[in-house]
Tab-separated table of C-alpha atoms and ligand atoms in Angstrom:
chain	number	residue	atom	x	y	z
F	1	MET	CA	-15.775	-9.349	4.822
F	2	ARG	CA	-13.033	-11.501	5.548
F	3	ARG	CA	-9.983	-10.494	7.753
F	4	ARG	CA	-7.060	-9.323	5.845
F	5	THR	CA	-3.650	-9.934	7.238
F	6	ARG	CA	-1.000	-7.542	6.837
F	7	LYS	CA	0.240	-8.612	3.708
F	8	GLN	CA	-2.529	-9.218	1.800
F	9	TRP	CA	-3.366	-5.508	3.171
F	10	TYR	CA	-0.356	-4.541	1.546
F	11	GLN	CA	-1.011	-6.396	-1.681
F	12	TYR	CA	-4.785	-5.062	-1.930
F	13	HIS	CA	-3.295	-1.367	-1.457
F	14	LEU	CA	-0.318	-1.971	-3.734
F	15	ALA	CA	-3.074	-3.459	-6.730
F	16	LYS	CA	-4.898	-0.203	-5.952
F	17	ALA	CA	-2.312	2.311	-6.758
F	18	GLN	CA	-1.492	0.477	-9.832
F	19	GLU	CA	-4.963	0.186	-10.852
F	20	ASP	CA	-5.048	4.263	-10.364
F	21	ALA	CA	-2.143	4.873	-12.188
F	22	ARG	CA	-3.245	2.431	-15.184
F	23	ASP	CA	-6.896	3.818	-15.274
F	24	VAL	CA	-5.045	7.154	-16.116
F	25	ILE	CA	-3.364	6.013	-18.960
F	26	THR	CA	-6.610	3.764	-20.149
F	27	SER	CA	-8.663	6.965	-20.230
F	28	VAL	CA	-5.966	8.974	-22.301
F	29	TYR	CA	-5.516	6.408	-24.811
F	30	SER	CA	-8.821	4.852	-24.909
F	31	GLN	CA	-9.934	7.806	-27.630
F	32	GLU	CA	-7.101	7.465	-29.825
F	33	ILE	CA	-7.052	3.491	-29.927
F	34	GLU	CA	-10.956	4.188	-30.465
F	35	ARG	CA	-10.078	6.148	-33.313
F	36	ILE	CA	-7.546	4.326	-35.169
F	37	ARG	CA	-9.566	1.144	-34.414
F	38	GLY	CA	-12.567	2.642	-36.626
F	39	VAL	CA	-10.141	3.535	-39.376
F	40	GLN	CA	-8.758	0.299	-39.521
F	41	GLU	CA	-12.194	-1.262	-39.320
F	42	GLN	CA	-13.327	1.110	-42.604
F	43	ALA	CA	-9.902	0.125	-44.358
F	44	TRP	CA	-10.766	-3.736	-43.752
F	45	LYS	CA	-14.505	-3.082	-44.493
F	46	ALA	CA	-13.329	-1.342	-47.861
F	47	PHE	CA	-10.954	-3.893	-48.775
F	48	THR	CA	-13.153	-6.656	-48.175
F	49	LYS	CA	-15.988	-5.038	-50.157
F	50	ALA	CA	-13.495	-4.616	-52.948
F	51	ARG	CA	-12.573	-8.269	-52.961
F	52	GLU	CA	-16.215	-9.784	-52.622
F	53	ASN	CA	-17.241	-7.767	-55.910
F	54	GLU	CA	-13.703	-8.631	-57.705
F	55	PRO	CA	-14.664	-9.393	-60.957
F	56	VAL	CA	-14.465	-13.347	-62.262
F	57	LYS	CA	-12.235	-11.878	-65.361
F	58	SER	CA	-9.912	-10.325	-62.968
F	59	LYS	CA	-9.560	-13.251	-60.597
F	60	LEU	CA	-9.080	-15.452	-63.652
F	61	LEU	CA	-6.644	-13.185	-64.839
F	62	ALA	CA	-4.456	-13.032	-61.695
F	63	PHE	CA	-4.772	-16.923	-61.345
F	64	PHE	CA	-2.915	-17.141	-64.804
F	65	GLY	CA	-0.505	-14.548	-64.399
F	66	PRO	CA	-0.766	-10.773	-65.364
F	67	GLU	CA	-2.344	-8.589	-62.520
F	68	SER	CA	-5.835	-6.989	-63.480
F	69	GLN	CA	-6.469	-3.018	-63.675
F	70	TYR	CA	-8.774	-3.877	-60.982
F	71	ARG	CA	-5.761	-5.158	-58.740
F	72	ILE	CA	-3.701	-2.836	-59.764
F	73	GLU	CA	-6.266	0.030	-59.123
F	74	ILE	CA	-8.478	-1.061	-56.736
F	75	LEU	CA	-7.611	-3.982	-54.649
F	76	THR	CA	-4.117	-3.869	-53.941
F	77	PRO	CA	-3.916	0.195	-53.120
F	78	LEU	CA	-6.840	-0.913	-50.427
F	79	LYS	CA	-4.835	-3.752	-49.160
F	80	SER	CA	-2.137	-1.114	-48.767
F	81	ASP	CA	-4.290	1.019	-46.616
F	82	LEU	CA	-5.537	-1.747	-44.459
F	83	ALA	CA	-1.770	-2.994	-43.783
F	84	VAL	CA	-1.365	0.814	-42.874
F	85	ALA	CA	-4.225	0.990	-40.844
F	86	ASP	CA	-3.250	-2.497	-39.217
F	87	ARG	CA	0.369	-1.185	-38.229
F	88	ALA	CA	-0.988	2.421	-36.799
F	89	LEU	CA	-3.716	0.047	-34.545
F	90	SER	CA	-1.023	-2.316	-33.450
F	91	ASP	CA	1.624	0.346	-32.460
F	92	ALA	CA	-1.137	2.556	-30.256
F	93	LEU	CA	-1.882	-0.807	-28.953
F	94	GLU	CA	1.651	-1.285	-28.233
F	95	ARG	CA	2.580	2.395	-27.127
F	96	GLN	CA	-0.718	1.862	-24.890
F	97	ARG	CA	0.738	-1.510	-23.272
F	98	GLN	CA	3.901	0.262	-22.830
F	99	ARG	CA	2.456	3.226	-20.872
F	100	LEU	CA	0.438	0.847	-18.662
F	101	GLU	CA	3.212	-1.165	-17.851
F	102	GLU	CA	5.197	2.315	-16.807
F	103	ALA	CA	2.219	3.198	-14.974
F	104	THR	CA	2.247	0.008	-13.028
F	105	ARG	CA	5.671	0.982	-12.033
F	106	GLN	CA	4.732	4.261	-11.388
F	107	GLY	CA	1.750	3.056	-9.559
F	108	THR	CA	3.869	0.796	-7.072
F	109	GLU	CA	6.273	3.400	-6.662
F	110	ASN	CA	3.694	6.231	-5.514
F	111	TYR	CA	2.547	3.797	-3.272
F	112	LEU	CA	5.782	2.569	-1.792
F	113	GLU	CA	6.564	6.532	-1.309
F	114	ALA	CA	3.270	7.132	0.478
F	115	ARG	CA	3.691	4.065	2.897
F	116	GLU	CA	7.042	4.962	3.644
F	117	GLN	CA	6.040	8.526	4.323
F	118	ARG	CA	2.959	7.478	6.217
F	119	ARG	CA	5.531	4.982	8.469
F	120	GLN	CA	7.872	8.095	9.067
F	121	GLU	CA	5.224	9.888	10.694
F	122	THR	CA	3.924	7.345	12.739
F	123	GLU	CA	7.508	6.298	13.600
F	124	ALA	CA	7.878	10.351	14.474
F	125	ARG	CA	4.504	10.284	16.270
F	126	ASP	CA	5.783	7.402	18.411
F	127	GLN	CA	8.864	9.101	19.141
F	128	ARG	CA	6.972	12.408	20.354
F	129	VAL	CA	4.944	10.425	22.401
F	130	ALA	CA	7.686	8.859	24.087
F	131	GLN	CA	9.661	12.025	24.578
F	132	ARG	CA	6.625	13.740	26.158
F	133	GLU	CA	6.476	10.648	28.774
F	134	TYR	CA	9.970	10.631	29.056
F	135	GLU	CA	9.806	14.419	30.069
F	136	ARG	CA	6.341	13.599	32.425
F	137	ARG	CA	8.008	11.173	34.166
F	138	LEU	CA	11.496	13.336	34.618
F	139	ARG	CA	8.885	15.991	35.922
F	140	TYR	CA	7.458	13.399	38.333
F	141	LEU	CA	10.871	12.513	39.737
F	142	GLU	CA	11.858	15.970	40.104
F	143	VAL	CA	8.965	16.236	42.598
F	144	SER	CA	8.843	12.704	43.773
F	145	PRO	CA	8.774	12.543	47.339
F	146	ALA	CA	10.550	9.429	47.160
F	147	ILE	CA	13.793	11.668	47.232
F	148	ARG	CA	16.169	9.234	47.591
F	149	SER	CA	14.797	6.445	44.883
F	150	ALA	CA	13.968	9.221	42.461
F	151	ALA	CA	17.507	10.352	42.202
F	152	ARG	CA	18.887	7.131	40.499
F	153	PRO	CA	16.651	7.402	37.274
F	154	LEU	CA	17.439	10.989	37.405
F	155	LYS	CA	20.940	10.458	37.315
F	156	GLU	CA	20.918	8.108	34.562
F	157	HIS	CA	19.292	10.743	32.718
F	158	ILE	CA	21.912	13.438	33.408
F	159	ILE	CA	24.637	10.977	32.511
F	160	LYS	CA	22.591	9.826	29.260
F	161	GLN	CA	22.686	13.779	28.217
F	162	GLN	CA	26.391	14.323	29.411
F	163	SER	CA	27.784	10.998	27.183
F	164	GLU	CA	26.550	9.794	23.966
F	165	ASP	CA	27.680	6.320	25.493
F	166	GLY	CA	26.747	6.931	28.844
F	167	LEU	CA	30.208	5.341	29.768
F	168	SER	CA	32.148	8.706	30.754
F	169	VAL	CA	31.500	12.253	32.227
F	170	THR	CA	32.773	14.755	33.741
F	171	CYS	CA	33.145	16.091	37.533
F	172	PHE	CA	31.404	19.174	37.814
F	173	TYR	CA	34.029	20.946	40.207
F	174	CYS	CA	37.431	19.706	39.259
F	175	HIS	CA	36.338	18.660	35.478
F	176	ILE	CA	37.915	15.051	35.587
F	177	VAL	CA	36.724	12.681	33.547
F	178	ILE	CA	35.355	9.510	35.112
F	179	SER	CA	33.548	6.822	34.215
F	180	ALA	CA	29.616	7.274	34.715
F	181	GLY	CA	29.401	4.464	37.088
F	182	ALA	CA	31.816	5.911	39.435
F	183	SER	CA	30.240	9.194	39.176
F	184	HIS	CA	28.020	10.524	42.228
F	185	LEU	CA	24.841	12.471	41.813
F	186	GLU	CA	25.662	15.674	43.463
F	187	HIS	CA	22.733	18.112	45.108
F	188	LYS	CA	24.191	21.179	44.576
F	189	ARG	CA	22.085	22.656	47.565
F	190	PRO	CA	21.779	19.377	49.961
F	191	ILE	CA	18.654	17.533	50.538
F	192	SER	CA	19.471	18.290	54.309
F	193	ARG	CA	19.662	21.772	53.378
F	194	GLY	CA	16.129	22.164	51.138
F	195	GLY	CA	17.484	21.092	48.370
F	196	THR	CA	15.052	19.102	45.922
F	197	ASN	CA	15.584	16.811	43.071
F	198	SER	CA	15.298	19.465	40.480
F	199	ARG	CA	17.414	19.131	37.715
F	200	ALA	CA	18.760	22.528	37.963
F	201	ASN	CA	19.706	21.164	41.234
F	202	LEU	CA	21.678	18.093	40.017
F	203	VAL	CA	25.188	17.586	38.650
F	204	LEU	CA	27.667	14.857	38.616
F	205	SER	CA	30.591	14.654	40.594
F	206	CYS	CA	33.559	12.564	41.269
F	207	ALA	CA	33.623	10.783	44.734
F	208	PRO	CA	36.266	13.189	46.507
F	209	CYS	CA	34.397	16.052	45.690
F	210	ASN	CA	31.439	15.166	46.607
F	211	LEU	CA	32.710	13.593	49.835
F	212	ARG	CA	34.504	16.759	50.258
F	213	LYS	CA	31.600	19.057	49.508
F	214	ALA	CA	29.428	17.096	51.705
F	215	ARG	CA	26.837	19.246	53.453
F	216	LYS	CA	28.234	22.536	51.859
F	217	THR	CA	26.035	24.195	49.179
F	218	HIS	CA	27.749	24.775	45.853
F	219	GLU	CA	28.500	28.229	46.150
F	220	GLU	CA	29.760	27.640	49.419
F	221	PHE	CA	32.198	24.625	47.801
F	222	ILE	CA	33.290	26.767	44.828
F	223	ARG	CA	34.250	29.682	47.529
F	224	GLU	CA	36.272	27.293	49.281
F	225	LEU	CA	37.723	25.804	46.194
F	226	GLY	CA	38.296	29.115	44.519
F	227	GLY	CA	40.243	30.041	48.609
F	228	GLY	CA	42.389	26.851	48.199
F	229	ALA	CA	43.715	27.743	44.427
F	230	PRO	CA	47.071	28.527	44.506
M	301	LIG	ZN1	35.723	15.792	41.005
């Protein structure tokens, strides 16, 4: 089979969904229409036969004016039966036509809904995959032996976690708000004293706090800050 483009696939599946919806209606209505068509056929046969069998006397009479008994009692009632049957058939066909149109719309709606749901599922799955990839990368960075270069993407991560727009963050120690660009990635336990890039060991601080803390551990620095407080 020829390769289909995306658009062709879309049209193909859409047409299929519409057809499925129409098939349901067709099968529901076909029996009823078959029955009504049968009635109409009988009425038509009866009327045609009665017209064929009309006596010459009756035809002549009608030609010159008054309706014959044959016309009044036989032909006219059969003709009106036929008209009723014709009407019933065309009504039924019209109902079916409307239902089919509705079914086409419904089929379109069903298809678009299913398609949207598939799209959302795919998107959600892609997001989960991306999230897992991201998490895997962070875990790798946390234990990477290239401890200095791994720190940068980890800092980006922590900034993203702290601030929606990634523009401003809060110093972990003095709580002032600083621009993300000016913040320092702070190891609570300094690398020089065995600290790692583990996310539990990383915070953001302002430059003065970071410089003041220097090689102290987080606990030592907090103690110093507390002691220095008025
Ligand atoms: Zn600070």
